[in-house]
Coordinates of C-alpha atoms in Angstrom, one line a residue:
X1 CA 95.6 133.9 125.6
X2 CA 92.8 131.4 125.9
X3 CA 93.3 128.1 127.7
X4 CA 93.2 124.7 125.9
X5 CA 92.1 121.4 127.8
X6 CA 93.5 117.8 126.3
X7 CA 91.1 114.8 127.0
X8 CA 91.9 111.4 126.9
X9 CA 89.5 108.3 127.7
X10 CA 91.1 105.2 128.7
X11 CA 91.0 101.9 129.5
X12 CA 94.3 99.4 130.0
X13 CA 96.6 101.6 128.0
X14 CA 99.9 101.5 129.7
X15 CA 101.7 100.7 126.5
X16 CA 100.9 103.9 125.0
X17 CA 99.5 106.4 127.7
X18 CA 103.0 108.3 128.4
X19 CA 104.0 109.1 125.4
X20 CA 100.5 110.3 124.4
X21 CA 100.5 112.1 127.8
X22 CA 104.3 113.6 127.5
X23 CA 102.9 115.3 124.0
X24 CA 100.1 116.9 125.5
X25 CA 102.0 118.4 128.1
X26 CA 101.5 122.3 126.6
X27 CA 97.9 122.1 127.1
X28 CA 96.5 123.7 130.6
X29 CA 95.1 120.8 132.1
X30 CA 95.1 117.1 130.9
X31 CA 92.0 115.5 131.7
X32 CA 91.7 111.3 131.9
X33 CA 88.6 109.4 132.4
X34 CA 89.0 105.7 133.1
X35 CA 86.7 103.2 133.2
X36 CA 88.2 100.8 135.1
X37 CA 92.1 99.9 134.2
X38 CA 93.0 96.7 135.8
X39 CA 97.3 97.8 134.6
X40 CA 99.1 100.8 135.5
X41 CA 97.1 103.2 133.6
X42 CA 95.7 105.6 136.4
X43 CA 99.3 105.3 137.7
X44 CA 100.8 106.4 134.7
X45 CA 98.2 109.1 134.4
X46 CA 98.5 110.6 137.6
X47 CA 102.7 110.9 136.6
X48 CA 101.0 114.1 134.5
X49 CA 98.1 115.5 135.5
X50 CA 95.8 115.7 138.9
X51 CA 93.0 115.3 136.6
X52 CA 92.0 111.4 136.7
X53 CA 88.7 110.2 137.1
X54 CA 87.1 106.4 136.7
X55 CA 83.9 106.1 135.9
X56 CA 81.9 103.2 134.0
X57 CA 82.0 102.2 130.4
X58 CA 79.1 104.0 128.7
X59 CA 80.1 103.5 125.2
X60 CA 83.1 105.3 123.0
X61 CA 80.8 108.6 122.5
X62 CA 79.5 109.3 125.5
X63 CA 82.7 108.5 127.7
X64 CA 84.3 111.1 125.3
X65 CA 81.5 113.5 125.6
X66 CA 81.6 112.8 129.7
X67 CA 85.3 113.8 129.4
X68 CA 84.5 117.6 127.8
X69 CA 82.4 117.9 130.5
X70 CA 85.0 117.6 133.2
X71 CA 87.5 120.1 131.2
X72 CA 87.6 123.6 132.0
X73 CA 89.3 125.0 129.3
X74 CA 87.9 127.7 127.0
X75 CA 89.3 124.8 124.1
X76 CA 89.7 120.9 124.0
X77 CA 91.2 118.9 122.6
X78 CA 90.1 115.7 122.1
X79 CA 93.3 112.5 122.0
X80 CA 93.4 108.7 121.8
X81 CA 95.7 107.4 123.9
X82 CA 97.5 105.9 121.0
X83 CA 97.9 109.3 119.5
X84 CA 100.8 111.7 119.8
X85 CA 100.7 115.8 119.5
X86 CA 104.0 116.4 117.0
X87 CA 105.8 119.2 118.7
X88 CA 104.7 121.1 115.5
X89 CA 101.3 121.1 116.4
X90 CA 101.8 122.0 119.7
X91 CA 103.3 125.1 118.6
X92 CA 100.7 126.1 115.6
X93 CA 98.5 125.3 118.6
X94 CA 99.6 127.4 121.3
X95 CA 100.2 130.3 118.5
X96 CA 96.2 130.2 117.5
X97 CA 95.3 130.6 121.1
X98 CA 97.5 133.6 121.6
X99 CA 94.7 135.4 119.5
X100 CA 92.1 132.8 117.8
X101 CA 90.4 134.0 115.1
X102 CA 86.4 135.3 116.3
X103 CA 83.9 133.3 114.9
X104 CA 85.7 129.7 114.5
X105 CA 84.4 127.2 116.7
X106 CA 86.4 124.3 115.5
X107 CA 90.0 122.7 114.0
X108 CA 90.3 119.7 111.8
X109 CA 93.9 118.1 112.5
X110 CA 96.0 116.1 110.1
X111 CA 96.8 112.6 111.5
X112 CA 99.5 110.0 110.1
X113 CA 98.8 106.4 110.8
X114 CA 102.0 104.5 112.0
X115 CA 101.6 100.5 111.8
X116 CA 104.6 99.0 114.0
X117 CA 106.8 102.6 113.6
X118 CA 106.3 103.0 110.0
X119 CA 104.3 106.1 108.8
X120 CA 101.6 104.5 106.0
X121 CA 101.2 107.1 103.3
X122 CA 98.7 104.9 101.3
X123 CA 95.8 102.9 101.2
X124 CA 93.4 105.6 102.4
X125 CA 95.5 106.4 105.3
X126 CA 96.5 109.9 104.4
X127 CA 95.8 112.1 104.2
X128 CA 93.7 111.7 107.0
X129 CA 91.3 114.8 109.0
X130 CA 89.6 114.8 111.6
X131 CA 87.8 117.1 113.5
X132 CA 88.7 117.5 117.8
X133 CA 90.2 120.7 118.5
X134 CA 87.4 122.8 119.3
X135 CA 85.6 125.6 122.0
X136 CA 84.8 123.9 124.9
X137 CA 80.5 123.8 124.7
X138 CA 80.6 124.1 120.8
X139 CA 81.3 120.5 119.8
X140 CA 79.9 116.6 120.9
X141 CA 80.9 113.1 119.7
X142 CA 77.8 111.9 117.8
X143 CA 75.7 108.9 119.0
X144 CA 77.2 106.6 117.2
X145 CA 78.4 103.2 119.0
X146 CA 81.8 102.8 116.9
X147 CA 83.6 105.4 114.0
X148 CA 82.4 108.4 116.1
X149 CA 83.2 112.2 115.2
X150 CA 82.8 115.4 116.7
X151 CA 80.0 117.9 115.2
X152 CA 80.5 121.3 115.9
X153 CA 77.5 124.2 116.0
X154 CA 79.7 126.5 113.9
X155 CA 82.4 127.5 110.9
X156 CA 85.5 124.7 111.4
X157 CA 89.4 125.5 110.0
X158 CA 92.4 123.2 109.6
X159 CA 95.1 122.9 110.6
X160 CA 98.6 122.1 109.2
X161 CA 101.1 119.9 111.4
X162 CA 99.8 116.7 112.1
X163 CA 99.0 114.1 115.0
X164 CA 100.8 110.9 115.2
X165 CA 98.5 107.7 115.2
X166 CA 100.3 104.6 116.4
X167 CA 97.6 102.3 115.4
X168 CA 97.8 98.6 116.0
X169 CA 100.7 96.8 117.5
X170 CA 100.3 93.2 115.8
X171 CA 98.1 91.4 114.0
X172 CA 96.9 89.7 116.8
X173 CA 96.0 93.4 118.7
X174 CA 94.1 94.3 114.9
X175 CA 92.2 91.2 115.3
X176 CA 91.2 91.7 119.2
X177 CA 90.1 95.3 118.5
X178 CA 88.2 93.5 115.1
X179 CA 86.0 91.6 117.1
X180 CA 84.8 93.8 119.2
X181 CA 84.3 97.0 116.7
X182 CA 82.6 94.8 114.1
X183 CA 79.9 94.0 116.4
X184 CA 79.6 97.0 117.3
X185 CA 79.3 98.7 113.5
X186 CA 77.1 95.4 112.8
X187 CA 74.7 96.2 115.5
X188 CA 74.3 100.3 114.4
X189 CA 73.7 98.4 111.1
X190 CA 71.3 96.6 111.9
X191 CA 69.5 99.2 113.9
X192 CA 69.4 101.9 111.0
X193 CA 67.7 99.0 108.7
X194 CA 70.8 97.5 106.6
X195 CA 70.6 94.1 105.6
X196 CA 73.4 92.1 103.1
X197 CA 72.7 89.3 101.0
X198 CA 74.2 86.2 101.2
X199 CA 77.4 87.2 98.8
X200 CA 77.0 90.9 100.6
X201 CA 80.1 90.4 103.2
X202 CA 82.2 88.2 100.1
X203 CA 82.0 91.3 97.5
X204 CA 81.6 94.1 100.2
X205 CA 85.6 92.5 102.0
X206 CA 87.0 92.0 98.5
X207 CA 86.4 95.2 97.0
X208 CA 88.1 97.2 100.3
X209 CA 91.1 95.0 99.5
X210 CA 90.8 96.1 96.3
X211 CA 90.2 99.6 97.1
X212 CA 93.0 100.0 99.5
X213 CA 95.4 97.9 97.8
X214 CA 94.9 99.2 94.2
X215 CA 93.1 101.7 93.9
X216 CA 94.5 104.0 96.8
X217 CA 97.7 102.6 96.0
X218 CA 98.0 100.3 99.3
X219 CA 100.8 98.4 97.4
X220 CA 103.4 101.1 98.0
X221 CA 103.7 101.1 101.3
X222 CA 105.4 97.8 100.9
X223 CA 104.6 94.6 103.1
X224 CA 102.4 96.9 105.5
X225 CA 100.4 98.3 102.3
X226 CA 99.7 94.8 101.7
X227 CA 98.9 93.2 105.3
X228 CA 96.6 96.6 106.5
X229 CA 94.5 96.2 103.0
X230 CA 94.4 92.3 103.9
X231 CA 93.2 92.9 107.5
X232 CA 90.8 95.8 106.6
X233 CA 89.3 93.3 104.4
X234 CA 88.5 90.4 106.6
X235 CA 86.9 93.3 108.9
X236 CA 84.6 94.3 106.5
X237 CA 84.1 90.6 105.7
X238 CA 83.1 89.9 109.3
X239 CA 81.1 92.9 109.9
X240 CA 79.1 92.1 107.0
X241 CA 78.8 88.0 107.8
X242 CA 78.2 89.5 111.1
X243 CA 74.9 91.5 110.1
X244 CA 73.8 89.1 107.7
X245 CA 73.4 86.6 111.2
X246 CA 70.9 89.1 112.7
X247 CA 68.6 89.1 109.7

């Protein structure tokens, strides 16, 4: 049986910490890394594991790539705090370690997107993979300041039973994380050489209304379909405006 380590980076998530915490609770160790909670989070942490640490912000990549390194389990896997481990998983989980296949260094995991409790099963939201259960030395977030994913050296499976993604709270929580992430993509823009015309963030945040709403069938989802299109939208729109500023 090999040993699986669950890492979490934080930062003022008492709202959702637990329950992400509570669903990890099959995994050998539970490793947090905090970078400086000014709420209950290290308290809430420490309820389940012995394994919090507080360092400083160094960016979304290399905090997570900081937190493998403090695991000692011959797996990790890698969690928001706003995600959940259905107990389904856990199991298909903790079966695959009894005897993991030889020459598989890594898991892509199913995820369904909840907006306010309500599972969204359209607009490009499912079905969703992506790659962080893997051998602990075999896989690194990229270098990338925003959107970061985990490359592994070797041959990658999937998995079946999903993890839960409670997303965004409000509108208002959407639009504080906007802000900060569409700088952020604006900036790696910018640095590889993008630029946008002056229509570019017009046409570029109508068509992934457009996309989401229509074409991936946003609309079904109801009210939700339509708001999360809406709001994915005016990102694009401002991460566009926003690069167009630093020409």
């Amino acid at each position: 049986m090999e040993t699986i380590s669950a890492t979490v980076i934080t930062l003022n998530e008492e709202a959702n910490l637990a329950a992400c915490l509570e669903s990890a609770a099959f995994a050998d160790e539970i490793v947090v890394l905090d970078s400086g909670s000014t709420d209950a989070t290290r308290d809430i942490a420490r309820r389940f594991t012995d394994r919090v640490y507080t360092e400083p912000w160094a960016g979304y990549s290399r905090q997570k790539n900081r937190a493998f390194d403090l695991a000692t389990g011959d797996w990790i896997l890698s969690l928001d705090a706003d995600e959940r481990v259905t107990p389904d998983l856990a199991a298909e989980i903790t079966t695959l370690l009894a005897d993991p296949p030889a020459g598989v260094d890594g898991y892509r995991l199913p995820f369904r997107v909840y907006y306010r409790g309500k599972w969204i099963r359209h607009g490009g939201f499912y079905p969703e993979h992506h790659l962080r259960l893997f051998r602990r030395g075999r896989g690194r977030f990229g270098e990338r300041a925003v959107h970061e994913a985990v490359q592994v050296s070797g041959p990658v499976g999937r998995l079946t039973h999903p993890v839960e993604h409670h997303s965004y709270r409000s509108v208002s929580d959407y639009i504080e994380r906007m802000e900060r992430y569409s700088t952020l993509s604006a900036e790696a823009y910018h640095a590889e050489g993008r630029r946008t015309g002056a229509f570019g963030p017009v046409s570029r945040g109508a068509f992934t209304f457009f996309k989401m709403y229509v074409l991936q069938r946003g609309f079904l989802d109801g009210y939700e379909g339509l708001l999360l299109a809406g709001l994915y939208g005016m990102y694009t729109f401002v991460k566009y405006a926003k690069l167009r500023e630093m020409a």
